[in-house]
């Protein structure tokens, strides 16, 4: 199991929601899931920042998702909604307490 932390610099939260609903369906077809998504900042113009915690069975399934032709078809929608993303992956899960 791998965890992925994604920070999105958002242009438009409305467009992001439309894109993410489509992307999440494709993600599930590769065994991935959005464990949690939350806004960290929202500006008056509809831009801001959002963070996602994703989970995939392994690196190969995450790579397959990212190269899925259905996802690549959504590139224009993604670019209208998101300025940039930062992606951190890890397979080293820790439990405290």
PDB file of N, CA and C in Angstrom:
ATOM      1  N   UNK A   1       0.846  -1.165   0.000  1.00  0.00           N
ATOM      2  CA  UNK A   1       0.000   0.000   0.000  1.00  0.00           C
ATOM      3  C   UNK A   1       0.898   1.236   0.000  1.00  0.00           C
ATOM      4  N   UNK A   2       0.541   2.228  -0.833  1.00  0.00           N
ATOM      5  CA  UNK A   2       1.263   3.498  -0.804  1.00  0.00           C
ATOM      6  C   UNK A   2       0.283   4.627  -0.497  1.00  0.00           C
ATOM      7  N   UNK A   3       0.799   5.637   0.159  1.00  0.00           N
ATOM      8  CA  UNK A   3       0.040   6.854   0.443  1.00  0.00           C
ATOM      9  C   UNK A   3       0.642   7.984  -0.371  1.00  0.00           C
ATOM     10  N   UNK A   4      -0.218   8.848  -0.857  1.00  0.00           N
ATOM     11  CA  UNK A   4       0.210   9.981  -1.664  1.00  0.00           C
ATOM     12  C   UNK A   4      -0.412  11.237  -1.076  1.00  0.00           C
ATOM     13  N   UNK A   5       0.426  12.219  -0.798  1.00  0.00           N
ATOM     14  CA  UNK A   5      -0.036  13.509  -0.321  1.00  0.00           C
ATOM     15  C   UNK A   5       0.105  14.489  -1.477  1.00  0.00           C
ATOM     16  N   UNK A   6      -1.006  15.101  -1.869  1.00  0.00           N
ATOM     17  CA  UNK A   6      -1.017  16.021  -3.006  1.00  0.00           C
ATOM     18  C   UNK A   6      -1.478  17.396  -2.535  1.00  0.00           C
ATOM     19  N   UNK A   7      -0.688  18.410  -2.808  1.00  0.00           N
ATOM     20  CA  UNK A   7      -1.068  19.790  -2.543  1.00  0.00           C
ATOM     21  C   UNK A   7      -1.376  20.439  -3.885  1.00  0.00           C
ATOM     22  N   UNK A   8      -2.587  20.970  -4.006  1.00  0.00           N
ATOM     23  CA  UNK A   8      -3.030  21.579  -5.254  1.00  0.00           C
ATOM     24  C   UNK A   8      -3.162  23.089  -5.070  1.00  0.00           C
ATOM     25  N   UNK A   9      -2.546  23.838  -5.957  1.00  0.00           N
ATOM     26  CA  UNK A   9      -2.751  25.287  -6.026  1.00  0.00           C
ATOM     27  C   UNK A   9      -3.892  25.475  -7.017  1.00  0.00           C
ATOM     28  N   UNK A  10      -5.036  25.887  -6.503  1.00  0.00           N
ATOM     29  CA  UNK A  10      -6.292  25.860  -7.250  1.00  0.00           C
ATOM     30  C   UNK A  10      -6.580  27.210  -7.909  1.00  0.00           C
ATOM     31  N   UNK A  11      -6.926  27.150  -9.192  1.00  0.00           N
ATOM     32  CA  UNK A  11      -7.386  28.347  -9.916  1.00  0.00           C
ATOM     33  C   UNK A  11      -8.862  28.605  -9.642  1.00  0.00           C
ATOM     34  N   UNK A  12      -9.647  27.507  -9.646  1.00  0.00           N
ATOM     35  CA  UNK A  12     -11.104  27.629  -9.565  1.00  0.00           C
ATOM     36  C   UNK A  12     -11.664  26.384  -8.891  1.00  0.00           C
ATOM     37  N   UNK A  13     -12.191  26.548  -7.668  1.00  0.00           N
ATOM     38  CA  UNK A  13     -12.704  25.396  -6.920  1.00  0.00           C
ATOM     39  C   UNK A  13     -13.905  24.736  -7.595  1.00  0.00           C
ATOM     40  N   UNK A  14     -14.731  25.505  -8.271  1.00  0.00           N
ATOM     41  CA  UNK A  14     -15.878  24.911  -8.974  1.00  0.00           C
ATOM     42  C   UNK A  14     -15.395  23.982 -10.087  1.00  0.00           C
ATOM     43  N   UNK A  15     -14.452  24.459 -10.889  1.00  0.00           N
ATOM     44  CA  UNK A  15     -13.904  23.621 -11.955  1.00  0.00           C
ATOM     45  C   UNK A  15     -13.129  22.432 -11.384  1.00  0.00           C
ATOM     46  N   UNK A  16     -12.483  22.651 -10.238  1.00  0.00           N
ATOM     47  CA  UNK A  16     -11.756  21.551  -9.592  1.00  0.00           C
ATOM     48  C   UNK A  16     -12.710  20.429  -9.210  1.00  0.00           C
ATOM     49  N   UNK A  17     -13.853  20.776  -8.658  1.00  0.00           N
ATOM     50  CA  UNK A  17     -14.827  19.765  -8.252  1.00  0.00           C
ATOM     51  C   UNK A  17     -15.281  18.924  -9.443  1.00  0.00           C
ATOM     52  N   UNK A  18     -15.540  19.575 -10.554  1.00  0.00           N
ATOM     53  CA  UNK A  18     -15.954  18.858 -11.764  1.00  0.00           C
ATOM     54  C   UNK A  18     -14.858  17.913 -12.220  1.00  0.00           C
ATOM     55  N   UNK A  19     -13.620  18.402 -12.260  1.00  0.00           N
ATOM     56  CA  UNK A  19     -12.490  17.562 -12.667  1.00  0.00           C
ATOM     57  C   UNK A  19     -12.283  16.404 -11.693  1.00  0.00           C
ATOM     58  N   UNK A  20     -12.261  16.683 -10.397  1.00  0.00           N
ATOM     59  CA  UNK A  20     -11.971  15.656  -9.399  1.00  0.00           C
ATOM     60  C   UNK A  20     -13.011  14.536  -9.391  1.00  0.00           C
ATOM     61  N   UNK A  21     -14.265  14.859  -9.615  1.00  0.00           N
ATOM     62  CA  UNK A  21     -15.284  13.804  -9.667  1.00  0.00           C
ATOM     63  C   UNK A  21     -15.001  12.819 -10.792  1.00  0.00           C
ATOM     64  N   UNK A  22     -14.569  13.319 -11.936  1.00  0.00           N
ATOM     65  CA  UNK A  22     -14.216  12.449 -13.065  1.00  0.00           C
ATOM     66  C   UNK A  22     -12.935  11.674 -12.768  1.00  0.00           C
ATOM     67  N   UNK A  23     -11.931  12.374 -12.233  1.00  0.00           N
ATOM     68  CA  UNK A  23     -10.648  11.739 -11.945  1.00  0.00           C
ATOM     69  C   UNK A  23     -10.777  10.661 -10.868  1.00  0.00           C
ATOM     70  N   UNK A  24     -11.626  10.892  -9.882  1.00  0.00           N
ATOM     71  CA  UNK A  24     -11.799   9.919  -8.795  1.00  0.00           C
ATOM     72  C   UNK A  24     -12.368   8.599  -9.315  1.00  0.00           C
ATOM     73  N   UNK A  25     -13.258   8.678 -10.291  1.00  0.00           N
ATOM     74  CA  UNK A  25     -13.817   7.458 -10.877  1.00  0.00           C
ATOM     75  C   UNK A  25     -12.719   6.663 -11.583  1.00  0.00           C
ATOM     76  N   UNK A  26     -11.866   7.347 -12.313  1.00  0.00           N
ATOM     77  CA  UNK A  26     -10.743   6.684 -12.987  1.00  0.00           C
ATOM     78  C   UNK A  26      -9.781   6.116 -11.949  1.00  0.00           C
ATOM     79  N   UNK A  27      -9.523   6.877 -10.888  1.00  0.00           N
ATOM     80  CA  UNK A  27      -8.635   6.442  -9.816  1.00  0.00           C
ATOM     81  C   UNK A  27      -9.112   5.126  -9.208  1.00  0.00           C
ATOM     82  N   UNK A  28     -10.411   5.035  -8.933  1.00  0.00           N
ATOM     83  CA  UNK A  28     -10.966   3.814  -8.333  1.00  0.00           C
ATOM     84  C   UNK A  28     -10.783   2.598  -9.246  1.00  0.00           C
ATOM     85  N   UNK A  29     -10.786   2.818 -10.547  1.00  0.00           N
ATOM     86  CA  UNK A  29     -10.596   1.700 -11.475  1.00  0.00           C
ATOM     87  C   UNK A  29      -9.180   1.139 -11.401  1.00  0.00           C
ATOM     88  N   UNK A  30      -8.261   1.888 -10.785  1.00  0.00           N
ATOM     89  CA  UNK A  30      -6.881   1.435 -10.590  1.00  0.00           C
ATOM     90  C   UNK A  30      -6.619   1.047  -9.136  1.00  0.00           C
ATOM     91  N   UNK A  31      -7.683   0.925  -8.349  1.00  0.00           N
ATOM     92  CA  UNK A  31      -7.542   0.532  -6.945  1.00  0.00           C
ATOM     93  C   UNK A  31      -7.196   1.673  -6.023  1.00  0.00           C
ATOM     94  N   UNK A  32      -7.217   2.905  -6.522  1.00  0.00           N
ATOM     95  CA  UNK A  32      -6.883   4.064  -5.703  1.00  0.00           C
ATOM     96  C   UNK A  32      -8.121   4.687  -5.084  1.00  0.00           C
ATOM     97  N   UNK A  33      -7.884   5.521  -4.081  1.00  0.00           N
ATOM     98  CA  UNK A  33      -8.995   6.195  -3.416  1.00  0.00           C
ATOM     99  C   UNK A  33      -8.513   7.502  -2.809  1.00  0.00           C
ATOM    100  N   UNK A  34      -9.401   8.481  -2.774  1.00  0.00           N
ATOM    101  CA  UNK A  34      -9.136   9.719  -2.048  1.00  0.00           C
ATOM    102  C   UNK A  34      -9.590   9.479  -0.610  1.00  0.00           C
ATOM    103  N   UNK A  35      -8.632   9.342   0.289  1.00  0.00           N
ATOM    104  CA  UNK A  35      -8.932   9.083   1.693  1.00  0.00           C
ATOM    105  C   UNK A  35      -9.489  10.331   2.356  1.00  0.00           C
ATOM    106  N   UNK A  36      -8.903  11.485   2.023  1.00  0.00           N
ATOM    107  CA  UNK A  36      -9.351  12.747   2.592  1.00  0.00           C
ATOM    108  C   UNK A  36      -8.955  13.871   1.646  1.00  0.00           C
ATOM    109  N   UNK A  37      -9.825  14.850   1.498  1.00  0.00           N
ATOM    110  CA  UNK A  37      -9.541  16.066   0.733  1.00  0.00           C
ATOM    111  C   UNK A  37     -10.058  17.245   1.544  1.00  0.00           C
ATOM    112  N   UNK A  38      -9.240  18.290   1.639  1.00  0.00           N
ATOM    113  CA  UNK A  38      -9.687  19.461   2.389  1.00  0.00           C
ATOM    114  C   UNK A  38      -9.020  20.716   1.851  1.00  0.00           C
ATOM    115  N   UNK A  39      -9.757  21.822   1.961  1.00  0.00           N
ATOM    116  CA  UNK A  39      -9.234  23.122   1.570  1.00  0.00           C
ATOM    117  C   UNK A  39      -8.387  23.676   2.703  1.00  0.00           C
ATOM    118  N   UNK A  40      -7.249  24.247   2.340  1.00  0.00           N
ATOM    119  CA  UNK A  40      -6.430  24.933   3.338  1.00  0.00           C
ATOM    120  C   UNK A  40      -6.502  26.436   3.173  1.00  0.00           C
ATOM    121  N   UNK A  41      -6.999  26.882   2.009  1.00  0.00           N
ATOM    122  CA  UNK A  41      -7.115  28.307   1.752  1.00  0.00           C
ATOM    123  C   UNK A  41      -8.097  28.510   0.597  1.00  0.00           C
ATOM    124  N   UNK A  42      -9.005  29.483   0.752  1.00  0.00           N
ATOM    125  CA  UNK A  42      -9.909  29.856  -0.347  1.00  0.00           C
ATOM    126  C   UNK A  42      -9.971  31.373  -0.409  1.00  0.00           C
ATOM    127  N   UNK A  43      -9.652  31.887  -1.576  1.00  0.00           N
ATOM    128  CA  UNK A  43      -9.652  33.325  -1.801  1.00  0.00           C
ATOM    129  C   UNK A  43     -10.997  33.784  -2.361  1.00  0.00           C
ATOM    130  N   UNK A  44     -11.238  35.072  -2.280  1.00  0.00           N
ATOM    131  CA  UNK A  44     -12.502  35.627  -2.766  1.00  0.00           C
ATOM    132  C   UNK A  44     -12.725  35.371  -4.254  1.00  0.00           C
ATOM    133  N   UNK A  45     -11.653  35.241  -5.024  1.00  0.00           N
ATOM    134  CA  UNK A  45     -11.782  35.015  -6.466  1.00  0.00           C
ATOM    135  C   UNK A  45     -12.015  33.549  -6.841  1.00  0.00           C
ATOM    136  N   UNK A  46     -12.161  32.666  -5.825  1.00  0.00           N
ATOM    137  CA  UNK A  46     -12.423  31.251  -6.089  1.00  0.00           C
ATOM    138  C   UNK A  46     -11.173  30.412  -6.224  1.00  0.00           C
ATOM    139  N   UNK A  47     -10.010  31.014  -6.063  1.00  0.00           N
ATOM    140  CA  UNK A  47      -8.759  30.266  -6.087  1.00  0.00           C
ATOM    141  C   UNK A  47      -8.386  29.879  -4.656  1.00  0.00           C
ATOM    142  N   UNK A  48      -7.288  29.129  -4.506  1.00  0.00           N
ATOM    143  CA  UNK A  48      -6.830  28.765  -3.172  1.00  0.00           C
ATOM    144  C   UNK A  48      -5.968  27.529  -3.189  1.00  0.00           C
ATOM    145  N   UNK A  49      -6.035  26.772  -2.109  1.00  0.00           N
ATOM    146  CA  UNK A  49      -5.222  25.575  -1.974  1.00  0.00           C
ATOM    147  C   UNK A  49      -6.072  24.448  -1.405  1.00  0.00           C
ATOM    148  N   UNK A  50      -5.805  23.229  -1.911  1.00  0.00           N
ATOM    149  CA  UNK A  50      -6.487  22.037  -1.411  1.00  0.00           C
ATOM    150  C   UNK A  50      -5.451  20.934  -1.252  1.00  0.00           C
ATOM    151  N   UNK A  51      -5.658  20.082  -0.273  1.00  0.00           N
ATOM    152  CA  UNK A  51      -4.755  18.965  -0.001  1.00  0.00           C
ATOM    153  C   UNK A  51      -5.542  17.669  -0.086  1.00  0.00           C
ATOM    154  N   UNK A  52      -4.944  16.667  -0.738  1.00  0.00           N
ATOM    155  CA  UNK A  52      -5.557  15.341  -0.851  1.00  0.00           C
ATOM    156  C   UNK A  52      -4.625  14.297  -0.260  1.00  0.00           C
ATOM    157  N   UNK A  53      -5.190  13.342   0.457  1.00  0.00           N
ATOM    158  CA  UNK A  53      -4.470  12.148   0.875  1.00  0.00           C
ATOM    159  C   UNK A  53      -5.056  10.995   0.074  1.00  0.00           C
ATOM    160  N   UNK A  54      -4.219  10.392  -0.763  1.00  0.00           N
ATOM    161  CA  UNK A  54      -4.642   9.286  -1.619  1.00  0.00           C
ATOM    162  C   UNK A  54      -4.027   7.985  -1.140  1.00  0.00           C
ATOM    163  N   UNK A  55      -4.639   6.894  -1.549  1.00  0.00           N
ATOM    164  CA  UNK A  55      -4.106   5.564  -1.236  1.00  0.00           C
ATOM    165  C   UNK A  55      -4.231   4.705  -2.487  1.00  0.00           C
ATOM    166  N   UNK A  56      -3.156   3.992  -2.820  1.00  0.00           N
ATOM    167  CA  UNK A  56      -3.127   3.057  -3.943  1.00  0.00           C
ATOM    168  C   UNK A  56      -2.505   1.754  -3.468  1.00  0.00           C
ATOM    169  N   UNK A  57      -2.840   0.650  -4.127  1.00  0.00           N
ATOM    170  CA  UNK A  57      -2.259  -0.635  -3.718  1.00  0.00           C
ATOM    171  C   UNK A  57      -0.735  -0.668  -3.831  1.00  0.00           C
ATOM    172  N   UNK A  58      -0.167   0.013  -4.856  1.00  0.00           N
ATOM    173  CA  UNK A  58       1.276  -0.017  -5.081  1.00  0.00           C
ATOM    174  C   UNK A  58       1.660   1.083  -6.073  1.00  0.00           C
ATOM    175  N   UNK A  59       2.963   1.240  -6.285  1.00  0.00           N
ATOM    176  CA  UNK A  59       3.460   2.259  -7.211  1.00  0.00           C
ATOM    177  C   UNK A  59       2.968   2.023  -8.633  1.00  0.00           C
ATOM    178  N   UNK A  60       2.895   0.760  -9.034  1.00  0.00           N
ATOM    179  CA  UNK A  60       2.472   0.435 -10.399  1.00  0.00           C
ATOM    180  C   UNK A  60       1.028   0.871 -10.656  1.00  0.00           C
ATOM    181  N   UNK A  61       0.157   0.685  -9.690  1.00  0.00           N
ATOM    182  CA  UNK A  61      -1.242   1.096  -9.877  1.00  0.00           C
ATOM    183  C   UNK A  61      -1.358   2.620  -9.921  1.00  0.00           C
ATOM    184  N   UNK A  62      -0.538   3.324  -9.142  1.00  0.00           N
ATOM    185  CA  UNK A  62      -0.536   4.783  -9.192  1.00  0.00           C
ATOM    186  C   UNK A  62      -0.027   5.271 -10.556  1.00  0.00           C
ATOM    187  N   UNK A  63       1.036   4.644 -11.039  1.00  0.00           N
ATOM    188  CA  UNK A  63       1.581   5.003 -12.360  1.00  0.00           C
ATOM    189  C   UNK A  63       0.562   4.715 -13.461  1.00  0.00           C
ATOM    190  N   UNK A  64      -0.145   3.608 -13.349  1.00  0.00           N
ATOM    191  CA  UNK A  64      -1.165   3.269 -14.346  1.00  0.00           C
ATOM    192  C   UNK A  64      -2.290   4.298 -14.344  1.00  0.00           C
ATOM    193  N   UNK A  65      -2.680   4.749 -13.170  1.00  0.00           N
ATOM    194  CA  UNK A  65      -3.694   5.803 -13.069  1.00  0.00           C
ATOM    195  C   UNK A  65      -3.215   7.073 -13.761  1.00  0.00           C
ATOM    196  N   UNK A  66      -2.000   7.494 -13.461  1.00  0.00           N
ATOM    197  CA  UNK A  66      -1.486   8.760 -14.001  1.00  0.00           C
ATOM    198  C   UNK A  66      -1.299   8.717 -15.508  1.00  0.00           C
ATOM    199  N   UNK A  67      -1.136   7.516 -16.076  1.00  0.00           N
ATOM    200  CA  UNK A  67      -0.957   7.412 -17.523  1.00  0.00           C
ATOM    201  C   UNK A  67      -2.213   6.907 -18.236  1.00  0.00           C
ATOM    202  N   UNK A  68      -3.307   6.765 -17.493  1.00  0.00           N
ATOM    203  CA  UNK A  68      -4.558   6.284 -18.080  1.00  0.00           C
ATOM    204  C   UNK A  68      -5.037   7.277 -19.151  1.00  0.00           C
ATOM    205  N   UNK A  69      -5.336   6.790 -20.360  1.00  0.00           N
ATOM    206  CA  UNK A  69      -5.804   7.673 -21.431  1.00  0.00           C
ATOM    207  C   UNK A  69      -7.051   8.472 -21.051  1.00  0.00           C
ATOM    208  N   UNK A  70      -7.914   7.901 -20.222  1.00  0.00           N
ATOM    209  CA  UNK A  70      -9.116   8.634 -19.790  1.00  0.00           C
ATOM    210  C   UNK A  70      -8.740   9.849 -18.946  1.00  0.00           C
ATOM    211  N   UNK A  71      -7.725   9.699 -18.098  1.00  0.00           N
ATOM    212  CA  UNK A  71      -7.263  10.823 -17.290  1.00  0.00           C
ATOM    213  C   UNK A  71      -6.566  11.857 -18.171  1.00  0.00           C
ATOM    214  N   UNK A  72      -5.765  11.389 -19.108  1.00  0.00           N
ATOM    215  CA  UNK A  72      -5.051  12.301 -19.993  1.00  0.00           C
ATOM    216  C   UNK A  72      -6.015  13.119 -20.845  1.00  0.00           C
ATOM    217  N   UNK A  73      -7.170  12.564 -21.148  1.00  0.00           N
ATOM    218  CA  UNK A  73      -8.195  13.309 -21.885  1.00  0.00           C
ATOM    219  C   UNK A  73      -8.737  14.493 -21.078  1.00  0.00           C
ATOM    220  N   UNK A  74      -8.562  14.449 -19.765  1.00  0.00           N
ATOM    221  CA  UNK A  74      -9.054  15.511 -18.880  1.00  0.00           C
ATOM    222  C   UNK A  74      -8.015  16.606 -18.622  1.00  0.00           C
ATOM    223  N   UNK A  75      -6.889  16.554 -19.325  1.00  0.00           N
ATOM    224  CA  UNK A  75      -5.799  17.508 -19.082  1.00  0.00           C
ATOM    225  C   UNK A  75      -6.256  18.953 -19.217  1.00  0.00           C
ATOM    226  N   UNK A  76      -7.038  19.254 -20.216  1.00  0.00           N
ATOM    227  CA  UNK A  76      -7.506  20.627 -20.405  1.00  0.00           C
ATOM    228  C   UNK A  76      -8.376  21.074 -19.227  1.00  0.00           C
ATOM    229  N   UNK A  77      -9.278  20.186 -18.769  1.00  0.00           N
ATOM    230  CA  UNK A  77     -10.112  20.507 -17.601  1.00  0.00           C
ATOM    231  C   UNK A  77      -9.246  20.735 -16.369  1.00  0.00           C
ATOM    232  N   UNK A  78      -8.244  19.868 -16.195  1.00  0.00           N
ATOM    233  CA  UNK A  78      -7.340  19.972 -15.053  1.00  0.00           C
ATOM    234  C   UNK A  78      -6.602  21.308 -15.084  1.00  0.00           C
ATOM    235  N   UNK A  79      -6.091  21.672 -16.254  1.00  0.00           N
ATOM    236  CA  UNK A  79      -5.323  22.907 -16.379  1.00  0.00           C
ATOM    237  C   UNK A  79      -6.176  24.149 -16.146  1.00  0.00           C
ATOM    238  N   UNK A  80      -7.461  24.071 -16.422  1.00  0.00           N
ATOM    239  CA  UNK A  80      -8.360  25.193 -16.143  1.00  0.00           C
ATOM    240  C   UNK A  80      -8.636  25.334 -14.650  1.00  0.00           C
ATOM    241  N   UNK A  81      -8.528  24.242 -13.920  1.00  0.00           N
ATOM    242  CA  UNK A  81      -8.866  24.223 -12.496  1.00  0.00           C
ATOM    243  C   UNK A  81      -7.668  24.388 -11.568  1.00  0.00           C
ATOM    244  N   UNK A  82      -6.474  23.966 -12.010  1.00  0.00           N
ATOM    245  CA  UNK A  82      -5.312  23.861 -11.119  1.00  0.00           C
ATOM    246  C   UNK A  82      -4.107  24.578 -11.720  1.00  0.00           C
ATOM    247  N   UNK A  83      -3.449  25.422 -10.901  1.00  0.00           N
ATOM    248  CA  UNK A  83      -2.184  26.040 -11.309  1.00  0.00           C
ATOM    249  C   UNK A  83      -1.055  25.022 -11.279  1.00  0.00           C
ATOM    250  N   UNK A  84      -0.932  24.314 -10.141  1.00  0.00           N
ATOM    251  CA  UNK A  84       0.181  23.380  -9.958  1.00  0.00           C
ATOM    252  C   UNK A  84      -0.143  22.393  -8.852  1.00  0.00           C
ATOM    253  N   UNK A  85       0.618  21.308  -8.819  1.00  0.00           N
ATOM    254  CA  UNK A  85       0.482  20.305  -7.755  1.00  0.00           C
ATOM    255  C   UNK A  85       1.869  19.908  -7.253  1.00  0.00           C
ATOM    256  N   UNK A  86       1.896  19.522  -6.001  1.00  0.00           N
ATOM    257  CA  UNK A  86       3.076  18.916  -5.400  1.00  0.00           C
ATOM    258  C   UNK A  86       2.655  17.533  -4.920  1.00  0.00           C
ATOM    259  N   UNK A  87       3.422  16.497  -5.295  1.00  0.00           N
ATOM    260  CA  UNK A  87       3.062  15.115  -4.983  1.00  0.00           C
ATOM    261  C   UNK A  87       4.172  14.472  -4.170  1.00  0.00           C
ATOM    262  N   UNK A  88       3.802  13.899  -3.037  1.00  0.00           N
ATOM    263  CA  UNK A  88       4.738  13.163  -2.179  1.00  0.00           C
ATOM    264  C   UNK A  88       4.178  11.760  -1.997  1.00  0.00           C
ATOM    265  N   UNK A  89       4.992  10.737  -2.260  1.00  0.00           N
ATOM    266  CA  UNK A  89       4.545   9.357  -2.093  1.00  0.00           C
ATOM    267  C   UNK A  89       5.379   8.658  -1.011  1.00  0.00           C
ATOM    268  N   UNK A  90       4.744   7.693  -0.342  1.00  0.00           N
ATOM    269  CA  UNK A  90       5.447   6.911   0.668  1.00  0.00           C
ATOM    270  C   UNK A  90       4.754   5.573   0.880  1.00  0.00           C
ATOM    271  N   UNK A  91       5.555   4.556   1.063  1.00  0.00           N
ATOM    272  CA  UNK A  91       5.012   3.251   1.434  1.00  0.00           C
ATOM    273  C   UNK A  91       5.346   2.905   2.884  1.00  0.00           C
ATOM    274  N   UNK A  92       5.894   3.874   3.600  1.00  0.00           N
ATOM    275  CA  UNK A  92       6.299   3.667   5.001  1.00  0.00           C
ATOM    276  C   UNK A  92       5.261   4.276   5.933  1.00  0.00           C
ATOM    277  N   UNK A  93       4.248   3.506   6.272  1.00  0.00           N
ATOM    278  CA  UNK A  93       3.158   3.973   7.128  1.00  0.00           C
ATOM    279  C   UNK A  93       3.568   3.778   8.579  1.00  0.00           C
ATOM    280  N   UNK A  94       3.315   4.774   9.385  1.00  0.00           N
ATOM    281  CA  UNK A  94       3.642   4.705  10.809  1.00  0.00           C
ATOM    282  C   UNK A  94       2.385   4.854  11.639  1.00  0.00           C
ATOM    283  N   UNK A  95       2.398   4.246  12.798  1.00  0.00           N
ATOM    284  CA  UNK A  95       1.314   4.386  13.759  1.00  0.00           C
ATOM    285  C   UNK A  95       1.905   4.827  15.075  1.00  0.00           C
ATOM    286  N   UNK A  96       1.361   5.878  15.621  1.00  0.00           N
ATOM    287  CA  UNK A  96       1.813   6.377  16.921  1.00  0.00           C
ATOM    288  C   UNK A  96       0.686   6.281  17.932  1.00  0.00           C
ATOM    289  N   UNK A  97       1.074   6.091  19.169  1.00  0.00           N
ATOM    290  CA  UNK A  97       0.105   6.112  20.263  1.00  0.00           C
ATOM    291  C   UNK A  97      -0.610   4.877  20.387  1.00  0.00           C
TER     292      UNK A  97
END
